[in-house]
Amino acid sequence: MQDTDRDLLPEGLGDRLPAQARAAQHVRRVGHDVLASHGYARVEPPLLEFEKSLASRMAGVQARRMFRFVDPASLRLLALRSDITAQVARMAATSLATAPRPLRLSYSGPVSTIKGDGLDPARERLQLGAELVGTDTVAAAAEIVELAIETLASAGATGISVDFTLPDLVDTLSAGPLPLDGAQIEKVREMLDAKDAGGLVDVGGEGYLPLLYAVGPFESAIAQLESFEAGGALDSRIEGLRAIAARVGGKARLTLDPSERHGFEYQSWFGFTIYAEGISGSLGRGGTYQILGQAGEEPEAATGFSLYPDPLIGALAATSDEPQKLFLPLGYDVQVAAQQRAVGWITLAALSDSDDPRALGCSHVLEGREAVAL
């Protein structure tokens, strides 16, 4: 009986073929160049950690989305990371606990989840990001938004837009001018996320209806939010949003959806989602959050972003040209070949008389000391 499925990959997982791998390398390289130029030191956490460590460092991290199994060495539960941010938070709270603040760190690597997100079946993605640990001020948030925009633009994204949100909006209002009981809070959040005015009334959230209209282009939406009567509870947040927008507004199109919560499970007062023209769905998100300290210690404020550039990588791979290659015939001069590589050529050496430079994708052949077009 023939084995017909030995070469299949699990649902949601896939190979990167040469064009995709080349585009992914480009995105990571230029992304880290941008982050390093702004003082963000690169760190590389492991693929696996104890589940307790990954799930307990930040509020909102969902252990049920992680692949988990028992470590045969320690007999403790291990998890395959679904988010590198939590690992960077652990490093900041432990190995780098005494490093000067604000602490700027960057990272990239694959992350995996048990199931895809919404309509996206992918269970493995590249994550690239930066964390600014020790502060969640307006200045820190503005730096992070600017950096996310610059990183994507350098990688090749165009027509970038950023959608701002206030993840703790319902918590802030329900604890002050628009009180809700514990059961109502989650229902009101769900209705706001669904933009369901009737449902919002049904769950007792009539006072939150104006938030459904504070959505859209930043200037018109922030004006709607300013007109919302909240007893001053939102004044500092509105002021912060305006300050961030003033700093980054010329670099991207800005929108506002103050009650959006999807994907912001651990963000505090500020969050944002970033998009690019011609790319379906978002390319990442970021905002302010808290790193949970050791037992008895106060949480530490932080601000950061995570990009998931796989859609951009796919677009770049589809439009990029194959790099030119120089064919080296049998008996070529080794020193001349090295000189050609030094000036940027990719060389491909013949292994036999039957090697065909055109079939192997070469555009030129080395004749003597010169690269001659085929």
Coordinates of C-alpha atoms in Angstrom, one line a residue:
M1 CA 0.0 0.0 0.0
Q2 CA 1.4 3.3 -1.0
D3 CA 2.0 6.0 1.6
T4 CA 0.3 9.0 0.1
D5 CA 0.5 11.5 3.0
R6 CA 4.1 11.2 4.2
D7 CA 4.9 14.6 2.5
L8 CA 1.9 16.5 3.7
L9 CA 2.3 19.3 6.3
P10 CA -0.2 19.9 9.1
E11 CA -3.0 22.4 8.5
G12 CA -1.8 25.9 8.9
L13 CA 1.9 25.2 8.4
G14 CA 3.9 25.7 5.2
D15 CA 7.4 25.9 3.7
R16 CA 9.0 29.1 2.5
L17 CA 10.4 28.5 -1.0
P18 CA 13.4 30.5 -2.2
A19 CA 11.5 33.6 -3.2
Q20 CA 9.5 33.7 0.1
A21 CA 12.6 32.9 2.2
R22 CA 14.5 35.7 0.4
A23 CA 11.7 38.1 1.1
A24 CA 11.5 37.0 4.8
Q25 CA 15.2 37.5 5.2
H26 CA 14.9 41.0 3.7
V27 CA 12.1 42.0 6.1
R28 CA 13.9 40.7 9.1
R29 CA 17.2 42.3 8.1
V30 CA 16.0 45.8 7.3
G31 CA 13.6 45.6 10.3
H32 CA 16.4 45.0 12.7
D33 CA 18.6 47.6 11.0
V34 CA 15.9 50.2 11.8
L35 CA 15.4 49.0 15.3
A36 CA 19.1 48.9 16.0
S37 CA 19.5 52.4 14.7
H38 CA 17.1 53.7 17.3
G39 CA 18.9 51.9 20.1
Y40 CA 16.8 48.7 20.4
A41 CA 19.1 45.9 21.4
R42 CA 18.3 42.5 19.8
V43 CA 17.4 39.5 22.1
E44 CA 16.6 35.9 21.1
P45 CA 14.5 33.9 23.6
P46 CA 14.0 30.1 23.1
L47 CA 11.2 28.5 21.2
L48 CA 10.1 26.6 24.3
E49 CA 9.5 27.6 27.9
F50 CA 7.7 26.3 30.9
E51 CA 4.0 27.0 30.3
K52 CA 3.7 28.8 33.7
S53 CA 6.4 31.3 32.7
L54 CA 4.8 32.1 29.4
A55 CA 1.3 32.4 30.7
S56 CA 1.9 34.3 33.9
R57 CA 4.1 37.2 32.9
M58 CA 1.5 39.3 31.3
A59 CA -2.3 39.6 31.8
G60 CA -4.4 38.3 28.9
V61 CA -1.9 35.7 27.6
Q62 CA -4.0 32.7 26.6
A63 CA -2.3 29.4 27.4
R64 CA -5.0 27.4 25.7
R65 CA -3.8 28.7 22.3
M66 CA -0.3 27.2 22.9
F67 CA 1.0 23.8 22.0
R68 CA 1.8 22.2 25.3
F69 CA 3.5 18.9 26.3
V70 CA 5.4 17.4 29.2
D71 CA 9.2 17.9 29.4
P72 CA 10.8 14.5 29.9
A73 CA 13.7 16.0 31.7
S74 CA 11.8 18.1 34.4
L75 CA 8.3 16.4 34.1
R76 CA 6.9 20.0 34.0
L77 CA 4.6 21.3 31.3
L78 CA 6.3 23.0 28.4
A79 CA 4.7 25.4 25.8
L80 CA 5.7 26.4 22.3
R81 CA 5.6 30.2 22.3
S82 CA 2.6 31.9 20.7
D83 CA 3.9 35.4 21.5
I84 CA 7.5 36.6 21.9
T85 CA 6.4 39.7 23.8
A86 CA 5.8 37.6 26.9
Q87 CA 9.3 36.2 26.7
V88 CA 10.9 39.6 26.4
A89 CA 8.8 40.6 29.4
R90 CA 10.3 37.7 31.4
M91 CA 13.8 38.7 30.3
A92 CA 13.2 42.3 31.4
A93 CA 11.8 41.2 34.8
T94 CA 14.6 38.7 35.5
S95 CA 18.0 38.7 33.6
L96 CA 17.7 42.4 32.8
A97 CA 16.0 43.5 36.0
T98 CA 18.9 45.8 37.0
A99 CA 19.5 47.2 33.5
P100 CA 18.9 51.0 33.2
R101 CA 15.4 52.1 32.3
P102 CA 13.9 52.8 29.8
L103 CA 15.1 49.5 28.4
R104 CA 14.9 49.1 24.6
L105 CA 14.8 45.6 23.2
S106 CA 13.9 44.1 19.8
Y107 CA 13.3 40.5 18.6
S108 CA 12.1 38.4 15.7
G109 CA 11.2 34.7 15.2
P110 CA 8.5 32.2 14.5
V111 CA 5.5 31.8 16.8
S112 CA 2.8 29.1 16.7
T113 CA -0.7 28.6 17.9
I114 CA -3.0 25.6 18.1
K115 CA -5.5 27.2 15.7
G116 CA -5.5 30.0 13.2
D117 CA -7.0 33.4 13.9
G118 CA -10.4 34.1 12.4
L119 CA -10.4 33.5 8.7
D120 CA -6.6 33.1 8.6
P121 CA -5.8 29.4 9.0
A122 CA -2.0 29.9 9.5
R123 CA -0.7 28.4 12.8
E124 CA 2.8 29.6 12.4
R125 CA 3.8 33.2 11.8
L126 CA 6.9 35.4 11.9
Q127 CA 6.8 38.0 14.7
L128 CA 9.1 41.0 14.6
G129 CA 8.9 43.7 17.2
A130 CA 10.2 46.1 19.8
E131 CA 9.6 46.7 23.5
L132 CA 10.3 49.9 25.5
V133 CA 10.3 48.7 29.1
G134 CA 10.0 51.0 32.1
T135 CA 7.6 53.6 30.8
D136 CA 4.1 53.9 29.2
T137 CA 4.1 57.6 28.7
V138 CA 2.7 59.5 25.7
A139 CA 6.3 60.1 24.5
A140 CA 7.0 56.3 24.7
A141 CA 3.8 55.5 22.9
A142 CA 4.6 58.0 20.1
E143 CA 8.2 56.6 19.7
I144 CA 6.8 53.1 19.4
V145 CA 4.2 54.1 16.8
E146 CA 6.8 56.0 14.8
L147 CA 9.1 53.0 15.0
A148 CA 6.5 50.5 13.8
I149 CA 5.7 52.8 10.8
E150 CA 9.4 53.2 9.9
T151 CA 10.1 49.5 10.3
L152 CA 7.3 48.5 7.9
A153 CA 8.1 51.2 5.4
S154 CA 11.7 50.2 5.3
A155 CA 10.6 46.6 4.6
G156 CA 8.7 47.7 1.6
A157 CA 5.2 48.5 2.9
T158 CA 3.4 51.5 1.3
G159 CA 0.2 53.4 2.1
I160 CA 0.6 52.7 5.8
S161 CA -2.3 53.5 8.1
V162 CA -2.6 53.3 11.9
D163 CA -5.8 52.8 13.9
F164 CA -5.7 54.0 17.5
T165 CA -7.8 52.5 20.3
L166 CA -8.2 52.8 24.1
P167 CA -8.3 49.2 25.4
D168 CA -9.2 50.1 29.0
L169 CA -12.0 52.5 27.9
V170 CA -14.9 50.4 29.3
D171 CA -13.0 49.8 32.5
T172 CA -12.4 53.5 33.0
L173 CA -15.9 54.6 32.2
S174 CA -17.6 51.8 34.2
A175 CA -15.5 52.7 37.3
G176 CA -16.6 56.3 37.0
P177 CA -19.3 58.2 35.1
L178 CA -21.0 55.2 33.5
P179 CA -21.1 52.4 36.2
L180 CA -21.6 48.8 35.2
D181 CA -21.8 45.7 37.3
G182 CA -19.2 42.9 36.7
A183 CA -21.5 40.8 34.4
Q184 CA -22.4 43.9 32.3
I185 CA -18.8 44.9 31.6
E186 CA -17.9 42.0 29.3
K187 CA -21.3 42.2 27.6
V188 CA -20.8 45.9 26.9
R189 CA -17.4 45.2 25.5
E190 CA -18.7 42.5 23.2
M191 CA -21.5 44.8 21.9
L192 CA -19.0 47.7 21.3
D193 CA -16.7 45.3 19.4
A194 CA -19.6 44.1 17.3
K195 CA -20.8 47.7 16.7
D196 CA -24.2 46.5 17.8
A197 CA -26.3 49.5 19.0
G198 CA -29.4 47.4 19.7
G199 CA -27.4 44.8 21.7
L200 CA -25.7 47.6 23.6
V201 CA -29.1 48.9 24.8
D202 CA -30.3 45.4 25.6
V203 CA -27.3 44.7 28.0
G204 CA -27.8 48.1 29.8
G205 CA -25.1 50.0 28.0
E206 CA -27.2 52.9 26.6
G207 CA -24.7 55.5 27.9
Y208 CA -22.0 53.9 25.8
L209 CA -23.9 54.4 22.5
P210 CA -22.0 57.6 21.5
L211 CA -18.8 55.6 21.3
L212 CA -20.1 53.8 18.3
Y213 CA -19.9 57.0 16.4
A214 CA -16.4 58.1 17.5
V215 CA -15.0 55.9 14.8
G216 CA -13.2 56.7 11.5
P217 CA -10.6 59.3 10.3
F218 CA -8.7 60.6 13.4
E219 CA -9.7 64.2 13.4
S220 CA -13.5 63.6 13.1
A221 CA -13.5 60.6 15.4
I222 CA -11.5 62.4 18.2
A223 CA -13.9 65.3 18.0
Q224 CA -16.8 62.9 18.5
L225 CA -14.9 61.4 21.5
E226 CA -14.3 64.9 22.9
S227 CA -18.0 65.6 22.8
F228 CA -18.8 62.5 24.7
E229 CA -19.8 63.4 28.3
A230 CA -17.6 61.4 30.5
G231 CA -17.1 63.7 33.5
G232 CA -13.4 64.3 32.5
A233 CA -12.6 60.6 32.8
L234 CA -11.2 60.6 29.3
D235 CA -9.5 64.0 29.2
S236 CA -5.9 62.7 29.7
R237 CA -6.4 59.9 27.2
I238 CA -7.8 62.2 24.6
E239 CA -4.9 64.6 25.2
G240 CA -2.5 61.7 24.8
L241 CA -4.0 60.5 21.6
R242 CA -3.8 64.0 20.1
A243 CA -0.1 64.3 21.1
I244 CA 0.7 60.9 19.5
A245 CA -1.2 61.9 16.4
A246 CA 0.6 65.2 16.1
R247 CA 4.0 63.4 16.2
V248 CA 3.2 60.6 13.7
G249 CA 0.4 62.1 11.5
G250 CA 2.6 63.0 8.6
K251 CA 4.0 59.5 8.3
A252 CA 0.8 57.5 8.0
R253 CA -3.0 57.8 7.7
L254 CA -4.6 57.8 11.1
T255 CA -7.9 56.5 12.3
L256 CA -9.6 56.0 15.6
D257 CA -11.8 53.2 17.0
P258 CA -11.7 53.9 20.8
S259 CA -13.6 50.8 21.9
E260 CA -11.8 48.2 19.8
R261 CA -10.6 45.3 22.0
H262 CA -9.8 42.4 19.6
G263 CA -6.1 41.6 19.9
F264 CA -5.6 44.0 22.8
E265 CA -6.0 41.5 25.7
Y266 CA -3.0 42.8 27.7
Q267 CA -2.8 46.4 26.6
S268 CA -3.6 49.1 29.1
W269 CA -4.5 52.7 28.2
F270 CA -3.3 52.9 24.5
G271 CA -3.3 50.5 21.6
F272 CA -2.9 50.6 17.8
T273 CA -3.2 48.4 14.8
I274 CA -1.1 49.0 11.7
Y275 CA -2.1 48.3 8.0
A276 CA -0.6 48.8 4.6
E277 CA -2.0 49.4 1.1
G278 CA -2.6 46.2 -0.9
I279 CA -2.3 43.9 2.1
S280 CA -5.3 42.1 3.4
G281 CA -5.8 42.4 7.1
S282 CA -3.5 44.0 9.7
L283 CA 0.3 43.7 9.8
G284 CA 0.6 44.1 13.5
R285 CA -0.4 45.9 16.7
G286 CA 1.0 47.5 19.8
G287 CA 0.4 49.7 22.7
T288 CA 1.0 50.0 26.5
Y289 CA 0.9 47.2 29.0
Q290 CA 2.1 45.9 32.4
I291 CA 4.9 43.4 33.0
L292 CA 4.0 41.3 36.1
G293 CA 6.9 41.3 38.5
Q294 CA 8.1 38.7 40.9
A295 CA 5.9 37.8 43.9
G296 CA 5.4 40.9 46.0
E297 CA 6.8 43.3 43.4
E298 CA 4.9 46.0 41.6
P299 CA 4.2 45.5 37.9
E300 CA 6.4 47.5 35.5
A301 CA 5.0 49.7 32.7
A302 CA 6.0 49.0 29.1
T303 CA 5.1 50.0 25.6
G304 CA 5.8 48.0 22.4
F305 CA 4.7 46.6 19.1
S306 CA 4.6 43.3 17.3
L307 CA 4.5 43.0 13.5
Y308 CA 3.3 39.9 11.7
P309 CA 4.7 40.5 8.2
D310 CA 3.9 37.3 6.5
P311 CA 1.3 38.9 4.1
L312 CA 3.9 41.6 3.2
I313 CA 6.5 38.8 2.7
G314 CA 4.1 37.1 0.3
A315 CA 3.5 40.3 -1.6
L316 CA 7.2 41.1 -1.9
A317 CA 8.0 37.5 -3.0
A318 CA 5.4 37.7 -5.8
T319 CA 6.8 41.0 -7.2
S320 CA 10.5 40.6 -6.6
D321 CA 12.9 39.6 -9.4
E322 CA 15.2 36.6 -9.2
P323 CA 18.7 37.9 -8.3
Q324 CA 21.2 37.8 -11.2
K325 CA 23.7 34.9 -11.0
L326 CA 27.1 34.5 -12.6
F327 CA 28.0 31.1 -14.0
L328 CA 31.5 29.9 -13.3
P329 CA 32.6 27.4 -16.0
L330 CA 34.9 24.5 -15.2
G331 CA 38.5 25.6 -14.6
Y332 CA 37.5 29.2 -13.5
D333 CA 39.9 31.4 -11.7
V334 CA 39.2 31.2 -8.0
Q335 CA 40.6 34.6 -7.2
V336 CA 38.6 36.3 -10.0
A337 CA 35.4 34.6 -8.8
A338 CA 36.0 35.9 -5.3
Q339 CA 36.5 39.4 -6.7
Q340 CA 33.1 39.1 -8.5
R341 CA 31.4 38.0 -5.3
A342 CA 33.0 41.0 -3.5
V343 CA 31.4 43.4 -6.0
G344 CA 28.0 41.8 -5.5
W345 CA 27.6 38.9 -7.8
I346 CA 26.0 35.6 -6.8
T347 CA 28.2 32.9 -8.4
L348 CA 27.2 29.4 -9.3
A349 CA 30.1 27.1 -10.1
A350 CA 29.8 24.3 -12.7
L351 CA 30.2 20.8 -11.4
S352 CA 30.2 19.0 -14.8
D353 CA 30.4 19.7 -18.5
S354 CA 26.6 19.1 -18.7
D355 CA 25.7 22.0 -16.4
D356 CA 23.5 24.5 -18.4
P357 CA 23.9 28.1 -17.1
R358 CA 20.5 29.2 -18.5
A359 CA 18.7 26.2 -17.0
L360 CA 20.3 27.0 -13.7
G361 CA 19.0 30.5 -13.7
C362 CA 22.3 32.4 -14.5
S363 CA 22.2 35.6 -16.4
H364 CA 25.9 35.9 -17.1
V365 CA 28.9 33.7 -17.5
L366 CA 32.5 34.3 -16.4
E367 CA 34.8 34.6 -19.4
G368 CA 38.4 35.3 -18.3
R369 CA 38.0 38.1 -15.8
E370 CA 34.7 39.5 -17.2
A371 CA 31.0 38.7 -16.6
V372 CA 29.4 38.3 -20.0
A373 CA 25.7 38.4 -20.5
L374 CA 24.2 35.1 -21.8

